[in-house]
XYZ file of C-alpha atoms in Angstrom:
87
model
C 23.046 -3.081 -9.894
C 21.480 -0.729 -7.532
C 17.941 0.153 -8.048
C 17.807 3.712 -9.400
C 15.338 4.997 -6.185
C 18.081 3.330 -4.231
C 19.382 5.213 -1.509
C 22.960 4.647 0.431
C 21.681 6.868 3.608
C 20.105 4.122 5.279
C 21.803 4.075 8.958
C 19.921 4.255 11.962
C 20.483 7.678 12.369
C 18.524 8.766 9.713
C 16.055 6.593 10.395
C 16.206 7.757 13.705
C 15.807 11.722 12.384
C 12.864 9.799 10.385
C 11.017 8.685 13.196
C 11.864 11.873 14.924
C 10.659 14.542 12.661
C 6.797 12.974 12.745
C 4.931 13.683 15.698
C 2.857 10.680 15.764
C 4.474 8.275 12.974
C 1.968 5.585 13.743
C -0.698 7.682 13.713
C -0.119 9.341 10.200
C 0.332 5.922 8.950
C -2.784 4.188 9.556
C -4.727 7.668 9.090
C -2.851 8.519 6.111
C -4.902 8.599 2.252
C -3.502 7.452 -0.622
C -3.108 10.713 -2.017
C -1.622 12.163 0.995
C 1.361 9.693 0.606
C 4.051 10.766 -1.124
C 7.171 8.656 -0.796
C 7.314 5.205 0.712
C 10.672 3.177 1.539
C 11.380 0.115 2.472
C 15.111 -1.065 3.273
C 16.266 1.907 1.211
C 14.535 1.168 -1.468
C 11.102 3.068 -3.063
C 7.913 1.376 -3.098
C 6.513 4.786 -3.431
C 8.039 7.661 -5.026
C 6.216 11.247 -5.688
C 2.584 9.583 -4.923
C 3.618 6.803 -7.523
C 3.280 3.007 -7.106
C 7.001 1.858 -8.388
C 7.792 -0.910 -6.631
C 5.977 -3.102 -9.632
C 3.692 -2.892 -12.390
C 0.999 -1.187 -10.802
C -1.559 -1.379 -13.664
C -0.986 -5.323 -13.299
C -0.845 -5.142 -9.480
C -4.355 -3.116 -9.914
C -5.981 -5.687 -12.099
C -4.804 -8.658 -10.325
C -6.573 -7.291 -6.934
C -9.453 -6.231 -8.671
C -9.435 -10.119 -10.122
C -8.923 -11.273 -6.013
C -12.079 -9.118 -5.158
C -14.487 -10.086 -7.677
C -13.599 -14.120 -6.735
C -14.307 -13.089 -2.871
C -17.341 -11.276 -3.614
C -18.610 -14.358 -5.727
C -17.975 -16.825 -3.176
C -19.422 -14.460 -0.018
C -22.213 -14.433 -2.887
C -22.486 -18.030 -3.427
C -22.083 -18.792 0.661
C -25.636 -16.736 0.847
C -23.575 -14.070 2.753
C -25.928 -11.715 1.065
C -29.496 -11.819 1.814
C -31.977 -9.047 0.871
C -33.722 -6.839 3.856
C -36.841 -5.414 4.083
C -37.118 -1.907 3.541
């Protein structure tokens, strides 16, 4: 069953007029905020769609990197990454 943000207009023409229609494509990616991103696609299929994560449970996605993060921080912690400076 097709996903229903599934699109059939995925040619290289399109793709093509994609590519075409930004200036600087690479430029506007890296440079681009989260909130400025509206739609993202990815072999015809949405990962983002009207500023929305939908590509998977975004709440768990959220909690599981926040769960990554707090286990580096610990560690960089533990390493003595962190040492106080004078001030």
């Amino acid at each position: 069953m097709m996903s229903p943000h599934a699109t059939d207009t995925h040619t290289p023409e399109t793709m093509a007029a994609l590519l075409a229609a930004a200036p600087e494509p690479l430029n506007n990616l890296l440079y681009a905020g989260g909130s400025s991103v509206r739609h993202v696609m990815t072999d015809g299929v949405f990962q983002v769609h009207e500023g929305r994560f939908v590509a998977d449970d975004e709440a768990a996605v959220i909690r599981k990197g926040g769960e990554a993060v707090a286990k580096i921080w610990k560690r960089l912690g533990e390493e003595g990454w962190f040492k106080p400076t004078a001030r």
